GROMACS .gro file of C-alpha atoms in nm:
model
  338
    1UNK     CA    1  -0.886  -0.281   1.689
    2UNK     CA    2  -0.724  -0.601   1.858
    3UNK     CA    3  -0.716  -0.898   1.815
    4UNK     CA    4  -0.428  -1.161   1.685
    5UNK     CA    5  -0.435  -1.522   1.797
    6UNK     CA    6  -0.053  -1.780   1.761
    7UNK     CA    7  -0.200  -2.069   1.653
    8UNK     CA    8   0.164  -2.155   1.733
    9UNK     CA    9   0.166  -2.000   2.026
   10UNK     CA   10  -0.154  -2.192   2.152
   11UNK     CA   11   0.036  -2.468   2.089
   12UNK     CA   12   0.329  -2.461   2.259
   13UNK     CA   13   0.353  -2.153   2.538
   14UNK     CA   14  -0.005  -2.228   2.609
   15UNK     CA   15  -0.013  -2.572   2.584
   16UNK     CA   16  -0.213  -2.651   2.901
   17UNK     CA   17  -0.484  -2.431   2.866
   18UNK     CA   18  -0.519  -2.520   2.477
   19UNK     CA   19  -0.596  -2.914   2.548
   20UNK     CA   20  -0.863  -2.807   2.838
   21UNK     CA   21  -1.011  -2.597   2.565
   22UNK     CA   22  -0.975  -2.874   2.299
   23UNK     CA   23  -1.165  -3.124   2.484
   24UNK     CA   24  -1.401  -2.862   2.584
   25UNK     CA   25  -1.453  -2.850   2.190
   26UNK     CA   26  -1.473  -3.243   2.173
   27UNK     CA   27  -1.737  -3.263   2.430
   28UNK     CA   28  -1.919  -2.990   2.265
   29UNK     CA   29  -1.912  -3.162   1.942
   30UNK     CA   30  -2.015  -3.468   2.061
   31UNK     CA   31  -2.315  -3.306   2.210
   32UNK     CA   32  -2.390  -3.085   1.870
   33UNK     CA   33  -2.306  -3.255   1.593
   34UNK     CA   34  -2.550  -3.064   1.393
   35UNK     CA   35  -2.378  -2.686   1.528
   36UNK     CA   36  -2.059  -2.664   1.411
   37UNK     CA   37  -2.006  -2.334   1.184
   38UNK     CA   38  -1.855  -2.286   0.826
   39UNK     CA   39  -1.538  -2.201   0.933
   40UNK     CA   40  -1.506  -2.524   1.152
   41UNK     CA   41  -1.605  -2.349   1.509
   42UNK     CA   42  -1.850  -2.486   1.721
   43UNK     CA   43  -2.083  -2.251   1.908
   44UNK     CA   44  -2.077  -2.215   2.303
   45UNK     CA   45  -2.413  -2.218   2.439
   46UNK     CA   46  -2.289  -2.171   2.775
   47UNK     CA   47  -2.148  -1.805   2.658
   48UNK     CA   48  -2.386  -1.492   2.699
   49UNK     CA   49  -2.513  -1.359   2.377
   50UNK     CA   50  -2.493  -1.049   2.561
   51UNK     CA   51  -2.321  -0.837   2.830
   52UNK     CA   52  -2.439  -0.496   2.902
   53UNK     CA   53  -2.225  -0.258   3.094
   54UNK     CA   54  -2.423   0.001   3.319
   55UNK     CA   55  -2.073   0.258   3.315
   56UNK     CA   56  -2.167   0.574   3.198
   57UNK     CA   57  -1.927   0.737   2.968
   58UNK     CA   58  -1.646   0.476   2.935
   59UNK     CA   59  -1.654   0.441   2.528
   60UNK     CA   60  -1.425   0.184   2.490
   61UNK     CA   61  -1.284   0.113   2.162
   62UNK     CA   62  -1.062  -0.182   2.229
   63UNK     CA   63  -1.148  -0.529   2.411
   64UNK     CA   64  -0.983  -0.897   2.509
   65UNK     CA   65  -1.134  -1.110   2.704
   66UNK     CA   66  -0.944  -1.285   2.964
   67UNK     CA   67  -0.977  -1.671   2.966
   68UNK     CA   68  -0.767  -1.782   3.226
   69UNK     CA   69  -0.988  -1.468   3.471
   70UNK     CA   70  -1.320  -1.517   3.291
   71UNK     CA   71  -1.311  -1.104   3.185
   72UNK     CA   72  -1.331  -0.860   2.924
   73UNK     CA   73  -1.086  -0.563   2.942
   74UNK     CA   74  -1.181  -0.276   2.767
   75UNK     CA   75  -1.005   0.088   2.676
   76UNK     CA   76  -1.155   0.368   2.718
   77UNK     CA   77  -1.129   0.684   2.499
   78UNK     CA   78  -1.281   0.921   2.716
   79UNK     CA   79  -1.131   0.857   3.039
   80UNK     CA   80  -0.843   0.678   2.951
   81UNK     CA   81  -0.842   0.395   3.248
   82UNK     CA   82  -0.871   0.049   3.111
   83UNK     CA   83  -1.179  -0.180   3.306
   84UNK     CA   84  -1.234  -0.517   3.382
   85UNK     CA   85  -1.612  -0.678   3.295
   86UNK     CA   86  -1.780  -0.940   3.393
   87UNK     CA   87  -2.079  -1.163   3.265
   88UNK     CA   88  -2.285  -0.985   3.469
   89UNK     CA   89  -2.220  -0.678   3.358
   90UNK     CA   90  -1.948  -0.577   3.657
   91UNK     CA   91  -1.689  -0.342   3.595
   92UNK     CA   92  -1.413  -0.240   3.785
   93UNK     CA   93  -1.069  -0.068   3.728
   94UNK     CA   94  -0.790  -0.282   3.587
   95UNK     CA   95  -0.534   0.002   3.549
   96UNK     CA   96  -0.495   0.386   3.511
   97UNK     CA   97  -0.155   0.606   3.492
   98UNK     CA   98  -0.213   0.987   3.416
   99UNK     CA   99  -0.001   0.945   3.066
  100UNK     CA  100  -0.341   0.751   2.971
  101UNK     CA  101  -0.519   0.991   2.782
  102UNK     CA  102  -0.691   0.744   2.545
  103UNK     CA  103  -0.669   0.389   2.555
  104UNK     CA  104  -0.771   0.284   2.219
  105UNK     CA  105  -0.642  -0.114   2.050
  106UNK     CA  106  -0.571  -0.369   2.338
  107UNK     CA  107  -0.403  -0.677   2.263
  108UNK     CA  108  -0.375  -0.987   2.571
  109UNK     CA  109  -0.041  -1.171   2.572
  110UNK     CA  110  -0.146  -1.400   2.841
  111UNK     CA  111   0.162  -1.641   2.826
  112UNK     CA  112   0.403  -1.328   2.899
  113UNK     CA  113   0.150  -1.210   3.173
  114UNK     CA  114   0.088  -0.888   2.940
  115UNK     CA  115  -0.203  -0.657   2.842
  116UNK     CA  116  -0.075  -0.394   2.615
  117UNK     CA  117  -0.275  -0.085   2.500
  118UNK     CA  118  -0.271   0.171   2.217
  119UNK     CA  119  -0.248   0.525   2.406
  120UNK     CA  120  -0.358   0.817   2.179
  121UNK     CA  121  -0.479   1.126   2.237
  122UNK     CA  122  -0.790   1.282   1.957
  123UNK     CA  123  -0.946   1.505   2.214
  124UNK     CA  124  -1.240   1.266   2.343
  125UNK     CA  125  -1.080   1.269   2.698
  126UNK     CA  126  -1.093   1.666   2.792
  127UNK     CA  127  -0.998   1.625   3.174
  128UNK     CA  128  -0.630   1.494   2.998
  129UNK     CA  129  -0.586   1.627   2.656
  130UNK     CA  130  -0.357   1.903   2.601
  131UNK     CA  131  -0.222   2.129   2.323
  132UNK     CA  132   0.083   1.930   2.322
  133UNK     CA  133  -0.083   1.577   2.323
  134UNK     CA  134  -0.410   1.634   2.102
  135UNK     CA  135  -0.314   1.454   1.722
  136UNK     CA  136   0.028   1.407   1.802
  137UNK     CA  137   0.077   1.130   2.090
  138UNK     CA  138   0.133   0.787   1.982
  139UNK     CA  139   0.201   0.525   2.298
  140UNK     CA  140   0.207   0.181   2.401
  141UNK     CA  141   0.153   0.115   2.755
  142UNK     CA  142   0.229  -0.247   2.890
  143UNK     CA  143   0.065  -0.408   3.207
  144UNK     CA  144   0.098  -0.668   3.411
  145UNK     CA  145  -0.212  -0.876   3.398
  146UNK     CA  146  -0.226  -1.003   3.752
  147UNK     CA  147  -0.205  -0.672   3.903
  148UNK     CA  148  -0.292  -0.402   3.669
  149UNK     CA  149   0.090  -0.231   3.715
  150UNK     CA  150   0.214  -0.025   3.417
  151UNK     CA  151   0.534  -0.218   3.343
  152UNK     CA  152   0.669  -0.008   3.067
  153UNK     CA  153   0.537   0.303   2.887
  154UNK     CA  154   0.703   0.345   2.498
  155UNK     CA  155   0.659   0.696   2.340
  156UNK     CA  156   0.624   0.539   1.960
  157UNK     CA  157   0.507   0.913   1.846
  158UNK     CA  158   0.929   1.068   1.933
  159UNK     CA  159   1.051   0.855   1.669
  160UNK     CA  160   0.888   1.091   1.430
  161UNK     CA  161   0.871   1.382   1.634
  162UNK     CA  162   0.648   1.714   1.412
  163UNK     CA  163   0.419   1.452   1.258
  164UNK     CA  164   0.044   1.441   1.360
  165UNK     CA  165  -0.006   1.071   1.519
  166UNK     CA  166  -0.275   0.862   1.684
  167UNK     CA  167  -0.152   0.491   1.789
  168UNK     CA  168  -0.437   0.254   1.716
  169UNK     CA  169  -0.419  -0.124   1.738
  170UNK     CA  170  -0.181  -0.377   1.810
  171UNK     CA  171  -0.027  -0.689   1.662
  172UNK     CA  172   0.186  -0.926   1.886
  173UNK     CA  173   0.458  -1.205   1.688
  174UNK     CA  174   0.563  -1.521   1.829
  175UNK     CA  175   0.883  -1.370   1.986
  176UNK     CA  176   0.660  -1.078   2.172
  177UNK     CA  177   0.747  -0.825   1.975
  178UNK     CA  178   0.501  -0.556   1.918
  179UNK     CA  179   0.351  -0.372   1.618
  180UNK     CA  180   0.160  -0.077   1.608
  181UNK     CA  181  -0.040   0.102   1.372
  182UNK     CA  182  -0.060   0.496   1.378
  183UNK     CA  183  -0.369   0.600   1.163
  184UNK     CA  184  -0.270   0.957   1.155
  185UNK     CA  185   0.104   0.883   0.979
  186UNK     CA  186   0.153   0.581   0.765
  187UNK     CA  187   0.374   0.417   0.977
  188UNK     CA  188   0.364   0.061   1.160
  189UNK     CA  189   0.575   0.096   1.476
  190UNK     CA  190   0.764  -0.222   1.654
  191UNK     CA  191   0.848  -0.256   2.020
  192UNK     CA  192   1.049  -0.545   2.125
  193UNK     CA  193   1.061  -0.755   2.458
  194UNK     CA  194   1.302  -0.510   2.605
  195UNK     CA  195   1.105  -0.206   2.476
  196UNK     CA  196   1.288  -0.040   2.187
  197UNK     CA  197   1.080   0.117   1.990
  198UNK     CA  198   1.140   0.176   1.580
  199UNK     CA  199   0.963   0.198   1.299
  200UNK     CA  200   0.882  -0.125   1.131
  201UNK     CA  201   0.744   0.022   0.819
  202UNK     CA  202   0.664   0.346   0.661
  203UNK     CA  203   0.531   0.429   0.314
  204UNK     CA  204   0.254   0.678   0.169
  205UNK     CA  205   0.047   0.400   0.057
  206UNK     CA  206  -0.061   0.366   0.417
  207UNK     CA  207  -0.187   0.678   0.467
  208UNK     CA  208  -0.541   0.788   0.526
  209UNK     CA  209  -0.463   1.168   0.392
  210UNK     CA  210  -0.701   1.369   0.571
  211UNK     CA  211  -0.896   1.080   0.773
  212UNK     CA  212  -0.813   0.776   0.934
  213UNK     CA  213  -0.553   0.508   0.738
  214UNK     CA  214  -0.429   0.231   0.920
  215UNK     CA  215  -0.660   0.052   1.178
  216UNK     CA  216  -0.653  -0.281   1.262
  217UNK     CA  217  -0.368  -0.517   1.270
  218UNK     CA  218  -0.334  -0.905   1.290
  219UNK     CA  219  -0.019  -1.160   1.297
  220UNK     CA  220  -0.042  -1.452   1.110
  221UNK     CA  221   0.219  -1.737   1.159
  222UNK     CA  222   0.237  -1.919   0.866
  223UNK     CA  223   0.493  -1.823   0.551
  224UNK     CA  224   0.736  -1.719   0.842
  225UNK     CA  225   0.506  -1.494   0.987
  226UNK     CA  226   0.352  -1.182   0.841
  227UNK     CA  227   0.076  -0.901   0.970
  228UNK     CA  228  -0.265  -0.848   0.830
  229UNK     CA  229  -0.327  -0.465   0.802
  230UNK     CA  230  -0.694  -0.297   0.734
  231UNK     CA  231  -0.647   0.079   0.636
  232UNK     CA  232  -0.985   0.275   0.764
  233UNK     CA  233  -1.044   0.542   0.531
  234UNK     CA  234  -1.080   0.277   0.151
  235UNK     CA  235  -1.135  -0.085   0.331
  236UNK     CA  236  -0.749  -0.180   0.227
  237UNK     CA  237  -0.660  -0.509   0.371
  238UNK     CA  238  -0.250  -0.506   0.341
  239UNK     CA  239  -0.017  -0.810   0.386
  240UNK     CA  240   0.304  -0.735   0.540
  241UNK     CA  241   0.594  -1.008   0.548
  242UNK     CA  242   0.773  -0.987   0.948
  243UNK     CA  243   1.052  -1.063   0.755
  244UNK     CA  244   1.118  -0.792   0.436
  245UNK     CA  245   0.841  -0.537   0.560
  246UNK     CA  246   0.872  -0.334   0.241
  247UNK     CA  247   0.774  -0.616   0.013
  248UNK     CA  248   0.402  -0.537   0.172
  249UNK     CA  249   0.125  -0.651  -0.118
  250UNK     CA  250  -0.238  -0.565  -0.124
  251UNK     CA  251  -0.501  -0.916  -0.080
  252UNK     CA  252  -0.725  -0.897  -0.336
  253UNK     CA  253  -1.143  -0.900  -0.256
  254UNK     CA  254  -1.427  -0.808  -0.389
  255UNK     CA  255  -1.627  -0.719  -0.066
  256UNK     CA  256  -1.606  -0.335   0.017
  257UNK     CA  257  -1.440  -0.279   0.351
  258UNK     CA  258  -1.494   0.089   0.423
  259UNK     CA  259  -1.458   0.178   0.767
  260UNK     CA  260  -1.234  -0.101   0.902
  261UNK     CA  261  -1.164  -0.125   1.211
  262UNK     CA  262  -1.037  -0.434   1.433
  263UNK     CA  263  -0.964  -0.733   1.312
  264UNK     CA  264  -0.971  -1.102   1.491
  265UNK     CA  265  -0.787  -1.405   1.307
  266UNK     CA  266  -1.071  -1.649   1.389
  267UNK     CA  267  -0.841  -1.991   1.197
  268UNK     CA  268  -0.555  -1.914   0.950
  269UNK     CA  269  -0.781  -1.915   0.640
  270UNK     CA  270  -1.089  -1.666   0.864
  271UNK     CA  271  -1.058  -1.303   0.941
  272UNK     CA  272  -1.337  -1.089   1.103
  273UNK     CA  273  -1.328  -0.758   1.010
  274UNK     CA  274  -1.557  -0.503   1.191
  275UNK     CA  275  -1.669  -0.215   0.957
  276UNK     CA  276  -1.799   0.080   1.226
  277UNK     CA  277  -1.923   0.311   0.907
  278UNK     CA  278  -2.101  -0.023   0.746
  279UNK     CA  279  -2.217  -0.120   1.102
  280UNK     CA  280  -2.112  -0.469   1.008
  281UNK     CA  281  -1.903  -0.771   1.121
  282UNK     CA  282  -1.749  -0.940   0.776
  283UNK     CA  283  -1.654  -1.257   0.774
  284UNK     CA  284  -1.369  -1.308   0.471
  285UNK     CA  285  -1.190  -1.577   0.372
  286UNK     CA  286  -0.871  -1.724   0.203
  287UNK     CA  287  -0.763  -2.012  -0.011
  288UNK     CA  288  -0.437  -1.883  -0.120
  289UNK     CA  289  -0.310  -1.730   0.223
  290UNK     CA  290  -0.414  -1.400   0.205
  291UNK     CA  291  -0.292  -1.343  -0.159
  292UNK     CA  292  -0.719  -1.275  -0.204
  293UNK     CA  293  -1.017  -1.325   0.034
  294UNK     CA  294  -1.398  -1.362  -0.020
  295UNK     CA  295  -1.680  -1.256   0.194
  296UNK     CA  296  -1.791  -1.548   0.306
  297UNK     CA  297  -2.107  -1.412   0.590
  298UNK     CA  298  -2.172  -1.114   0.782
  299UNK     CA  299  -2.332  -0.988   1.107
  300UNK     CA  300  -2.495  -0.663   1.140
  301UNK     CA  301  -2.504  -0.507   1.431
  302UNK     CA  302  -2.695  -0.195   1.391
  303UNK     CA  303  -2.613   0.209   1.455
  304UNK     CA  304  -2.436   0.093   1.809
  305UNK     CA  305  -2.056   0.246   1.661
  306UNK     CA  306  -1.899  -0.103   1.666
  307UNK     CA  307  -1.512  -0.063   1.697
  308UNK     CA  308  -1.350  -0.432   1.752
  309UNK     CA  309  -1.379  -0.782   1.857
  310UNK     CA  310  -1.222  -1.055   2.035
  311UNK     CA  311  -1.238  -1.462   2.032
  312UNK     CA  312  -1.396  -1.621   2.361
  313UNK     CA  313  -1.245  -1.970   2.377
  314UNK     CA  314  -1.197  -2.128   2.076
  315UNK     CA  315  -1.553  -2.082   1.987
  316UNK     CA  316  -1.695  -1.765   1.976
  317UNK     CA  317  -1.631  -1.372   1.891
  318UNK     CA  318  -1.786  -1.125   2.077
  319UNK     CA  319  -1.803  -0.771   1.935
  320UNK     CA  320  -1.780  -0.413   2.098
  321UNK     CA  321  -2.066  -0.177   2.125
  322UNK     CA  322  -1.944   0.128   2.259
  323UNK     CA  323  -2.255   0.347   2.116
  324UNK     CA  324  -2.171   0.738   2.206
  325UNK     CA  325  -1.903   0.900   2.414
  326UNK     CA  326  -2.159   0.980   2.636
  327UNK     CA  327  -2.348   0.699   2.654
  328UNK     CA  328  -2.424   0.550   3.028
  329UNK     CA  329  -2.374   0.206   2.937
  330UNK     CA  330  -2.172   0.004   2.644
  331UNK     CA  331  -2.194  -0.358   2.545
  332UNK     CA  332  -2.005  -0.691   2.429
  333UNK     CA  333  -2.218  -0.882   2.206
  334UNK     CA  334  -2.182  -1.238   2.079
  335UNK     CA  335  -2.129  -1.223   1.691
  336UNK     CA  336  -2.376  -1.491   1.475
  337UNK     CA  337  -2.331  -1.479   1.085
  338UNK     CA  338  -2.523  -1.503   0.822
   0.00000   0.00000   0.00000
């Protein structure tokens, strides 16, 4: 579920915030000379390693944390609301709007003041699901992120109206525009700043026949910007130029990803993949820019139904541990890699 990071972006709309994090990271380095990753990151040891959530019944699927308010903000697919958590394990309502039936991929665009959310409906939220929702809404629901007010609702699943759909994660390119995967039709949808909706790609390779296809979703900046796309159901990473959509190529790897499910460009060259069927966090990488990737470490986090994961400053990635739909308590849990 969630997920992309602009390096470009960083760099220019966030500018401020990127330098205070920067020589965060130079301090840090300084002090640990002897802890900086692989993949060039230096661990935080001022994050938790752990945050545990006493809600009962939330299962969230999606999660961003919130730098510049020191929060998480989770979905929820059985009550639809999206919360706010702290360290301490606080949570409170960020937003809620009767058309949210399930929240599912979240994606933070902090420098527009955005938090936008996949809305689908698969029948885990029974006080909201109806005969006319259940496997056939697809929706992306925009916030404002210092208030929690629904900005903009987009009905992604009218554009192919008769189809079954489920909206699922969310990309975000350096212009704003949107992209949305629907893992029940093999489409990728695209919302603009002003809100229209169309579909940005659709082709039977995407599809997930019966079970889920297309899950998590990425932007990556460099060749003129394309989207990294895992497909659920065979562990299918896609690339997917912004520019000539249907040109879409298949990166090579060896490592099985079964199960994918969000995805967190960690640098340009490392994606984290979160497998909820392998119960696994896989770290792959690139040489060629996503032409091929290699596993290159993993984290395991055990039979807690991991969905998705987000960066924490520029150091860390914490992963989501929603466990059961009926669970009284979820958690965010820093990943370490082996």
């Amino acid at each position: 579920m969630l997920h992309s990071f602009s390096f470009r972006q960083a760099r220019t709309a966030a500018l401020p915030r990127f330098v205070r994090l920067a020589a965060v990271a130079v301090v840090l380095t300084g002090m640990l000379p002897g802890c900086v990753k692989d993949d060039g990151t230096i661990p935080n040891p001022f994050n938790p390693a752990k945050v545990t959530v006493a809600e009962p019944r939330v299962h969230p699927e999606g999660v961003q944390f919130d730098e510049l308010k020191q929060r998480y903000l989770v979905s929820s697919r059985t009550q639809g609301r999206i919360g706010a958590v702290k360290d301490n394990g606080t949570y409170s309502t960020f937003a809620d709007d009767p058309r949210l039936i399930s929240t599912i991929g979240l994606n933070l665009d902090l420098p527009r003041r955005r938090l936008l959310a996949a809305v689908s409906d698969g029948g885990g939220n029974t006080s909201r699901s109806t005969p006319a929702t259940l496997r056939q809404l697809a929706g992306l629901a925009i916030f404002n992120t210092d208030n929690g007010r629904l900005t903009n609702y987009v009905n992604l699943g009218a554009l192919r109206p008769g189809q079954q759909h489920f909206a699922n994660d969310i990309a975000i390119d350096l212009q704003g525009n949107a992209y949305v995967t629907d893992s029940f039709s093999p489409i990728i949808y695209k919302v603009d700043l002003q809100g229209n909706a169309s579909v940005f790609l659709e082709n039977q390779q995407l599809s997930g026949g019966t079970g889920f296809g297309l899950n998590g979703i990425v932007f990556h900046p460099g060749e003129g910007g394309f989207l990294i796309v895992a497909k659920a159901n065979d562990g299918t990473l896609f690339k997917v130029p912004i520019s000539n959509p249907q040109s879409f190529t298949t990166v090579s790897k060896t490592q099985s990803l079964v199960g994918a499910d969000g995805l967190l460009l960690l640098t340009p060259e490392t994606l984290l993949v979160v497998s909820g069927s392998q119960q696994t966090v896989f770290r792959m990488n690139t040489t060629d820019t996503w032409a091929s990737a290699r596993a290159t470490g993993s984290f395991a986090t055990g039979a807690v139904g991991p969905t998705t994961i987000t960066r924490r400053s520029l150091t860390d990635a914490y992963v989501l541990y929603p466990y059961t739909a009926t669970s009284p308590f979820f958690e965010i849990v820093k990943a370490t890699f082996q």
